[in-house]
Structures are given as C-alpha cells and as structure tokens.
mmCIF file of C-alpha atoms in Angstrom:
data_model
loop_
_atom_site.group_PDB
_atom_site.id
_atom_site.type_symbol
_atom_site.label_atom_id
_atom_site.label_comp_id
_atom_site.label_asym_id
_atom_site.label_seq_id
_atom_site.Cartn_x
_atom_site.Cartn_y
_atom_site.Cartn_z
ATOM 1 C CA UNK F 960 -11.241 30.911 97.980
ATOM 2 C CA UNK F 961 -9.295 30.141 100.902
ATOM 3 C CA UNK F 962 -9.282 30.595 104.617
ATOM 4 C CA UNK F 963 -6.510 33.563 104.752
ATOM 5 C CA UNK F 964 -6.782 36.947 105.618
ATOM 6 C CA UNK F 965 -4.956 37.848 102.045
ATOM 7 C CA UNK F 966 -4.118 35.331 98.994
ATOM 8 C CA UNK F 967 0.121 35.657 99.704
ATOM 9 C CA UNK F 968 1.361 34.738 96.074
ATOM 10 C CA UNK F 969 5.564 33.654 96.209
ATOM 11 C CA UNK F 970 6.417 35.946 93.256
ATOM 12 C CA UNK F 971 7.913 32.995 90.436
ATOM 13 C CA UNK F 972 8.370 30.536 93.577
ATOM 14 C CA UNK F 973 9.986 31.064 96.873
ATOM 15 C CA UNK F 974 13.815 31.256 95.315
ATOM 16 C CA UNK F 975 17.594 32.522 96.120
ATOM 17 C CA UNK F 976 20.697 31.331 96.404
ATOM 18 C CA UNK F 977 21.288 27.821 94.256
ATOM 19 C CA UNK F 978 17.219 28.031 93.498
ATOM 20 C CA UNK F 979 16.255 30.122 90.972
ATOM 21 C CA UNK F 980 12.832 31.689 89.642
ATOM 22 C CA UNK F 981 10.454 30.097 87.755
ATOM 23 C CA UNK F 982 12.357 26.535 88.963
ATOM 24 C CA UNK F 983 10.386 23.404 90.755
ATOM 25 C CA UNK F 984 12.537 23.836 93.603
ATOM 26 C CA UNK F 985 11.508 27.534 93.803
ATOM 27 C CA UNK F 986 7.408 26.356 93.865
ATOM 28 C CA UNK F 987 8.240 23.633 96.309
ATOM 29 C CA UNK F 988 9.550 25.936 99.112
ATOM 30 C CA UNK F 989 6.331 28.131 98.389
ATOM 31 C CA UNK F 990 4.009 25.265 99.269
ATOM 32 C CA UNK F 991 6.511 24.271 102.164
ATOM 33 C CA UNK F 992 6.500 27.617 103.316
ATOM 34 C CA UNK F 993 2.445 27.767 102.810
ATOM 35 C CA UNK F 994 2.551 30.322 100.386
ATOM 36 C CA UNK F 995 0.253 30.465 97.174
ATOM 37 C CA UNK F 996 2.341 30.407 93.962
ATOM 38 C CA UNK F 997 2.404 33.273 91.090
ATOM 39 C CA UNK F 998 4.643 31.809 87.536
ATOM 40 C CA UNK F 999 4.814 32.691 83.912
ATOM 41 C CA UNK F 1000 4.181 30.693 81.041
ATOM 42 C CA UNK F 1001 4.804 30.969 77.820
ATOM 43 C CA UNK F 1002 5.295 28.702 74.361
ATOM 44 C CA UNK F 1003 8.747 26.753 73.421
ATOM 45 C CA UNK F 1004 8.993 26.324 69.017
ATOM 46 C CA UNK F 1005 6.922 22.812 69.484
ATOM 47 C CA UNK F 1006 3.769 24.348 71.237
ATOM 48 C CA UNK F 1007 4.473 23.343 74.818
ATOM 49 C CA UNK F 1008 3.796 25.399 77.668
ATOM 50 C CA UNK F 1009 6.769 26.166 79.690
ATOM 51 C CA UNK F 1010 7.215 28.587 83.001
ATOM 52 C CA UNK F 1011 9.520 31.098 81.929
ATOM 53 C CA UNK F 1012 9.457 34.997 82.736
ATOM 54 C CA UNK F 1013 11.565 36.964 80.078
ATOM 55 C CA UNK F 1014 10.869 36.880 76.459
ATOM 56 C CA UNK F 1015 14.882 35.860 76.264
ATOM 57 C CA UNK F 1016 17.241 32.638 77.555
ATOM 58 C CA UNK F 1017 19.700 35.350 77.671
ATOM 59 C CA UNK F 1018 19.448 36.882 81.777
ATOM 60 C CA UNK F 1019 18.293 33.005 83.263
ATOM 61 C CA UNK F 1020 20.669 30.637 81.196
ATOM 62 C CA UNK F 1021 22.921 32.839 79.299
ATOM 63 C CA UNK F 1022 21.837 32.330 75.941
ATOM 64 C CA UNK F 1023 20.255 35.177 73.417
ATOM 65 C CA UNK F 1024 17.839 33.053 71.718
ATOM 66 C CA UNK F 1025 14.164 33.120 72.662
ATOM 67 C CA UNK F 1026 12.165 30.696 74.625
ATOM 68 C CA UNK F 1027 10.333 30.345 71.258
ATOM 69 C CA UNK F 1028 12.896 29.078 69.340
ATOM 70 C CA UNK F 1029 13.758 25.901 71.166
ATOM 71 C CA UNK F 1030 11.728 23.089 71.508
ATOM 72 C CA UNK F 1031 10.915 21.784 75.050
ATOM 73 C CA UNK F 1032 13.716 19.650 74.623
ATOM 74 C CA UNK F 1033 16.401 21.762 73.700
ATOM 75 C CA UNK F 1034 15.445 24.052 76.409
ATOM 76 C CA UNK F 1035 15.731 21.326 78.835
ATOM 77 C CA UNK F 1036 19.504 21.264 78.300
ATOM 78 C CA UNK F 1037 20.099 24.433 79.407
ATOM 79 C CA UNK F 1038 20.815 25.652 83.123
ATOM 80 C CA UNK F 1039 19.137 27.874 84.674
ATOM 81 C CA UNK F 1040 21.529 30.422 86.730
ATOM 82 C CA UNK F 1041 24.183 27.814 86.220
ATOM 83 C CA UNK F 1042 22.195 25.514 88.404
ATOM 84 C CA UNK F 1043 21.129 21.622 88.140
ATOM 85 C CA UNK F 1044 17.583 23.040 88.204
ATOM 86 C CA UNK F 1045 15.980 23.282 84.387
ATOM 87 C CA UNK F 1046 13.184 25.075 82.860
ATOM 88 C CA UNK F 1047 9.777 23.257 83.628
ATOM 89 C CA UNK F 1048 6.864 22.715 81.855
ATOM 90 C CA UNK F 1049 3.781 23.856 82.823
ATOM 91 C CA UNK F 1050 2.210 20.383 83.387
ATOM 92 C CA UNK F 1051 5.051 19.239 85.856
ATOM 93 C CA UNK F 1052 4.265 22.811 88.302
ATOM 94 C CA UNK F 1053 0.517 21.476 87.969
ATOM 95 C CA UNK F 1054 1.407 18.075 88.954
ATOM 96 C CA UNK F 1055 3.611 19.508 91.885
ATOM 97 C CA UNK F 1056 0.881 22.085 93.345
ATOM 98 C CA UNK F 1057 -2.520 19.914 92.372
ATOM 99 C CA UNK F 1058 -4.240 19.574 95.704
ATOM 100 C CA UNK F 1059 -1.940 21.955 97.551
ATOM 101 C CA UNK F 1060 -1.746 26.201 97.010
ATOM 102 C CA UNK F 1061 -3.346 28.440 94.480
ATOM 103 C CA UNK F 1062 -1.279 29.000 91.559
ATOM 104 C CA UNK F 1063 -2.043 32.359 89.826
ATOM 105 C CA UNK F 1064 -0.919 32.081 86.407
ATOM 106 C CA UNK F 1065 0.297 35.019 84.272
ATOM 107 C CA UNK F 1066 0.100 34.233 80.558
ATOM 108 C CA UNK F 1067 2.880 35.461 78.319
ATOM 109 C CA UNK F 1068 1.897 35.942 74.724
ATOM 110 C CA UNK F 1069 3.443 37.570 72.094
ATOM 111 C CA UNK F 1070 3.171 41.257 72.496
ATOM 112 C CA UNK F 1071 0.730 43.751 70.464
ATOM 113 C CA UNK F 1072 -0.416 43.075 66.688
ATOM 114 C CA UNK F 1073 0.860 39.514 66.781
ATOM 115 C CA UNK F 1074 -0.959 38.293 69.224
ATOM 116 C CA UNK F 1075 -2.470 34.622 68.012
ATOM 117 C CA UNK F 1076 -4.041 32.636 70.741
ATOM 118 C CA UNK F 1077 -1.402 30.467 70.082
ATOM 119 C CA UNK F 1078 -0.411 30.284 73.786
ATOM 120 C CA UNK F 1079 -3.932 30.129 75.111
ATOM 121 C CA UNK F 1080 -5.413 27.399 72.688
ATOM 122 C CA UNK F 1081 -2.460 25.102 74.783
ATOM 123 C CA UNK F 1082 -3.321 25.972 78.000
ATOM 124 C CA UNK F 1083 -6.585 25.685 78.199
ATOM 125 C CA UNK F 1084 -6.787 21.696 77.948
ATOM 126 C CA UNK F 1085 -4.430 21.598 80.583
ATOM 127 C CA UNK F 1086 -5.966 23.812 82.757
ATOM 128 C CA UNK F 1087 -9.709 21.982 82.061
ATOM 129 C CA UNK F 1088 -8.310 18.892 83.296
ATOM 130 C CA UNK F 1089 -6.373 20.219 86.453
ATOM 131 C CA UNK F 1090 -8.141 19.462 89.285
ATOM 132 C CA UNK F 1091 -5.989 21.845 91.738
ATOM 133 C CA UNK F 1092 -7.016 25.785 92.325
ATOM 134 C CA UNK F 1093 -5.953 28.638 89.964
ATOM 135 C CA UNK F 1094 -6.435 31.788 88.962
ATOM 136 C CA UNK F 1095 -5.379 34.094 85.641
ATOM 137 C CA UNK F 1096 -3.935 37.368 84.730
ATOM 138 C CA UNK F 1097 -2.046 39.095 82.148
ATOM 139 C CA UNK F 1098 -0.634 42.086 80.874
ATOM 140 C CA UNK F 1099 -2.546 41.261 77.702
ATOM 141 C CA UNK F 1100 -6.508 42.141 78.205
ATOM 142 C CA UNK F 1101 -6.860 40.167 75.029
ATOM 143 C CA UNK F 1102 -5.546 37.118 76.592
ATOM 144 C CA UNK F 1103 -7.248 37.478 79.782
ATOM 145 C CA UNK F 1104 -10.505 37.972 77.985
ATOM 146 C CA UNK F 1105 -9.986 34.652 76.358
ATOM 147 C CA UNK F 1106 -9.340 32.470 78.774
ATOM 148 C CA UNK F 1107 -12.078 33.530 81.113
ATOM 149 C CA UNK F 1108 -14.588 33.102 78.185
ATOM 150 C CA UNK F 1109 -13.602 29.293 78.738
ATOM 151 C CA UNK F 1110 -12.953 28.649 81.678
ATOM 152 C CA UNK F 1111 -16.359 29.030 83.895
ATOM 153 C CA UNK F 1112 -15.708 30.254 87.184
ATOM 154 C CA UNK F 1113 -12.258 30.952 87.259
ATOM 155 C CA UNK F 1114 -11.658 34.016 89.021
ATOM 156 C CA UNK F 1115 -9.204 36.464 85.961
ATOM 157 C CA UNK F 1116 -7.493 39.851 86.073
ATOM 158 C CA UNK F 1117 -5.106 42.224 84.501
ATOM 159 C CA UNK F 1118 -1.555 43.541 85.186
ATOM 160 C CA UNK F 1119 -0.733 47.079 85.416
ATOM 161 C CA UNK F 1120 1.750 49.312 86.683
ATOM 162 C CA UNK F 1121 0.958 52.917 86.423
ATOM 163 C CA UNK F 1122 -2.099 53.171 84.138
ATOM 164 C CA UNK F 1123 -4.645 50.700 84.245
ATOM 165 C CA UNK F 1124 -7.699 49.688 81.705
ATOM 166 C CA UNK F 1125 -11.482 49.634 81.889
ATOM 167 C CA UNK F 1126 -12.758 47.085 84.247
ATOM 168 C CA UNK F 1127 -14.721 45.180 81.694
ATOM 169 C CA UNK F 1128 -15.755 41.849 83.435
ATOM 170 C CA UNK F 1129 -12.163 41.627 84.858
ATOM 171 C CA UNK F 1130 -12.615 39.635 88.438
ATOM 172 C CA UNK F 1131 -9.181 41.511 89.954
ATOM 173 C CA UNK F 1132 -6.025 43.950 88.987
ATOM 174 C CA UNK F 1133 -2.713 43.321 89.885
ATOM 175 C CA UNK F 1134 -1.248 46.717 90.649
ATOM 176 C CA UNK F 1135 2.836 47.002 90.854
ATOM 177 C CA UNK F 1136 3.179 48.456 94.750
ATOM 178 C CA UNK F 1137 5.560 51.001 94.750
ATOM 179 C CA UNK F 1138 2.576 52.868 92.320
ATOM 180 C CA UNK F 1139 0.330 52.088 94.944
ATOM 181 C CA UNK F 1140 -1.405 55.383 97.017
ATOM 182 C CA UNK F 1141 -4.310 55.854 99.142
ATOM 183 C CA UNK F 1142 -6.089 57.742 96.645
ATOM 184 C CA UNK F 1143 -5.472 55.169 94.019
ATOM 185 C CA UNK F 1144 -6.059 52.020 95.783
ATOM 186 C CA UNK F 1145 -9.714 53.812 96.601
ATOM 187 C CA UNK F 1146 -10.177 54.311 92.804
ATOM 188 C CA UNK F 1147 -9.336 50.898 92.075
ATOM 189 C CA UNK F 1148 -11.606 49.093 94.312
ATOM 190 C CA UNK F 1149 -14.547 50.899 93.236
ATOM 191 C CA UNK F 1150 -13.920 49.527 89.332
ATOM 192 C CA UNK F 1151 -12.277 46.341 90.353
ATOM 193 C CA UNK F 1152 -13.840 43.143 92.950
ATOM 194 C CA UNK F 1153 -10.572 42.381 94.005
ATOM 195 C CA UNK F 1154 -7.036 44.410 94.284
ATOM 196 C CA UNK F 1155 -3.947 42.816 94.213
ATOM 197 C CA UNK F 1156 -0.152 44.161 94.364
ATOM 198 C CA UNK F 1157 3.106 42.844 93.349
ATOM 199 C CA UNK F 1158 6.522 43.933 93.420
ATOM 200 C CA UNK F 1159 9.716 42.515 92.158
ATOM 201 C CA UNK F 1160 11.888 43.583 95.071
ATOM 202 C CA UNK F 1161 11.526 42.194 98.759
ATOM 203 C CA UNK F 1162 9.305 43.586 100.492
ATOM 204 C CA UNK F 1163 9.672 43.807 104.732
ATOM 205 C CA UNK F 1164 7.256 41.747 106.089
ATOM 206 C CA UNK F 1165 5.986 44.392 108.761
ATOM 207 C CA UNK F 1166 5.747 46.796 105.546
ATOM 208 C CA UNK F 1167 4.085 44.494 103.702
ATOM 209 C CA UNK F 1168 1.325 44.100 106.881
ATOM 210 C CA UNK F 1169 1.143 48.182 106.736
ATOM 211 C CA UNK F 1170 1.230 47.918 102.791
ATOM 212 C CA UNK F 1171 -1.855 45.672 102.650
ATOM 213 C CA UNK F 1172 -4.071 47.236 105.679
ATOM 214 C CA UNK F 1173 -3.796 50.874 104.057
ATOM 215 C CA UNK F 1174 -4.512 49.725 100.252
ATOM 216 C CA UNK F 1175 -7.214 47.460 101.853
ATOM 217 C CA UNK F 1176 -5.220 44.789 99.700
ATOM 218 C CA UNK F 1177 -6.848 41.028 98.582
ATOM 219 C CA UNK F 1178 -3.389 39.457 97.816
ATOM 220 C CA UNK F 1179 0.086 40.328 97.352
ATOM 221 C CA UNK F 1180 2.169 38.944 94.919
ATOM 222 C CA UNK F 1181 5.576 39.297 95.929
#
C-alpha cells in the first residue's frame, strides 16, 4: 500500500497540549509529521458521521449526553477540552487527508443486540466517493463484515485486546500491545495476513522499533 517499512497510524491524530484527539488540528500534524491517521466515527441524532471516540460528550467536552443525541449542529457548539477546536465530521477529515496519508477508520456502532447498520449505511457513500486511501476495522465483526462486503478491495480487520475471533475473511487484526508476546504474535500471523498493534499510552520510539521487529509487526497504531 505504501512505500514504508510499517503503516505508522497517529492514534486519533497527532494531539497534546491545546490540540486534542479526534480534532482537525490533531490529523493535520499527522500528515505534517508524515504519519498515517487512525479516528473513530460514529452517528450524531440526524445521521451524520462524526469522529468521536467515547460513546459520551462527558470526558472530551464536559457534557453527559451522548454523541447520539445531538445533531451535528448542536455538537458543533461544544468545545472540545475547552479548546477553539470542535468535533468534525467525517467528510471534513476526508477532505483534509484525500490525496495525502492512509486513514484507517474504526467504526463505532452501537454495541451488541442493537446493532442496526445504521452507522454503516452512512458511511459507505462517503467512503465510495473518496478518492484518498483507507482502510477499516472494528471492534464489531458484524460491522467489519459489512463494510468489506461493499467496498471491493479495501483492505478490513478487527480489534482485539486479549482474546481475538476466527479469522473469517478478515484482511488484518489490530492487537492492543501491551497483550502482545512472542508466542502470540506467531499465532496471530498464521490466522491473520496482516498484524497490527495499538496502544493508548506513548510508546518510546526505540521500543516501539524493538516492539515491531520481535512481533514481526505490519503497522502500529499508536
């Protein structure tokens, strides 16, 4: 997909200090800094796709009602850390990173029994007509199964942390690192094409190196 040794994914954007996660400013220092670019979406009340990680306003802007109970308006008025920077919408991150990094694209859809296809039904016209370079994963197999049912080619895969699912026709799994051992990172590239990592905490970029030359790592998301 690219000419790298490893697919580097800046875990919600490159972000700290007055930037935070999931913000445009966070994606544009990614694609300054030439890394690929890992985000979240998930639906506001009116059906839009916005890039949001937690299920909650409440740890980002303060506020204990869902992302899916504002529209993309109302969520547009609130801050995000206490920050100018706002919640985007998926299309302006696609208009930002079109003809630049990979963006690898976690769906967020309701959890379990209520799943609905709600979220993926909205992406994928957006994603059909986006001419930059993506990929797909979720914690939800479901999900990932649908979207790589319609959208040829694009590579897919499926989150885990310490347990992981059958392979099915899954193109990569995204393993959390600190879960990560030798023996396991065998076992998973015998079901799996490709093997990712991610981790929520920094990671030392000389451990990191180590990290992805003894799992035999594909990308790190981090």
């Amino acid at each position: 997909m690219q000419n790298k040794k490893r697919l580097t994914f800046a875990h919600r954007g490159l972000y700290g200090g007055n930037v935070p996660e999931n913000s445009l400013a966070a994606f544009r220092n990614a694609i300054e800094a030439g890394l690929d670019i890992e985000l979240d979406v998930r639906l506001s009340k009116d059906g839009v796709p916005v890039v949001f990680h937690d299920r909650t306003l409440k740890r980002m802007c303060g506020d204990s009602r869902s992302v899916s109970e504002l529209t993309l308006a109302e969520l547009k008025k609130l801050s995000l850390n206490g920050t100018d920077h706002r919640i985007p919408a998926l299309t302006e991150v696609l208009e930002l990173a079109e003809g630049k990094d990979v963006l690898l694209i976690e769906t967020k859809p309701p959890k379990g029994s209520i799943w609905n296809r709600k979220l993926e039904k909205k992406l994928l016209p957006l994603l059909k007509d986006y001419n930059g370079k993506y990929m797909m994963q979720s914690f939800n197999r479901y999900s990932v199964r649908y979207m790589k049912k319609r959208l040829n080619g694009i590579k897919c895969g499926i989150l885990s942390g310490s347990h992981y699912p059958e392979p099915e026709s899954f193109d990569f799994i995204s393993y959390k690192l600190s879960d990560l051992t030798e023996n396991k990172s065998r076992e998973l590239k015998e079901k799996y094409p490709m093997l990712f990592a991610w981790s929520v905490l920094p990671v030392d970029s000389n451990e990191l190196d180590k990290a992805v030359e003894k799992f035999g790592l594909d990308g790190v998301i981090i």
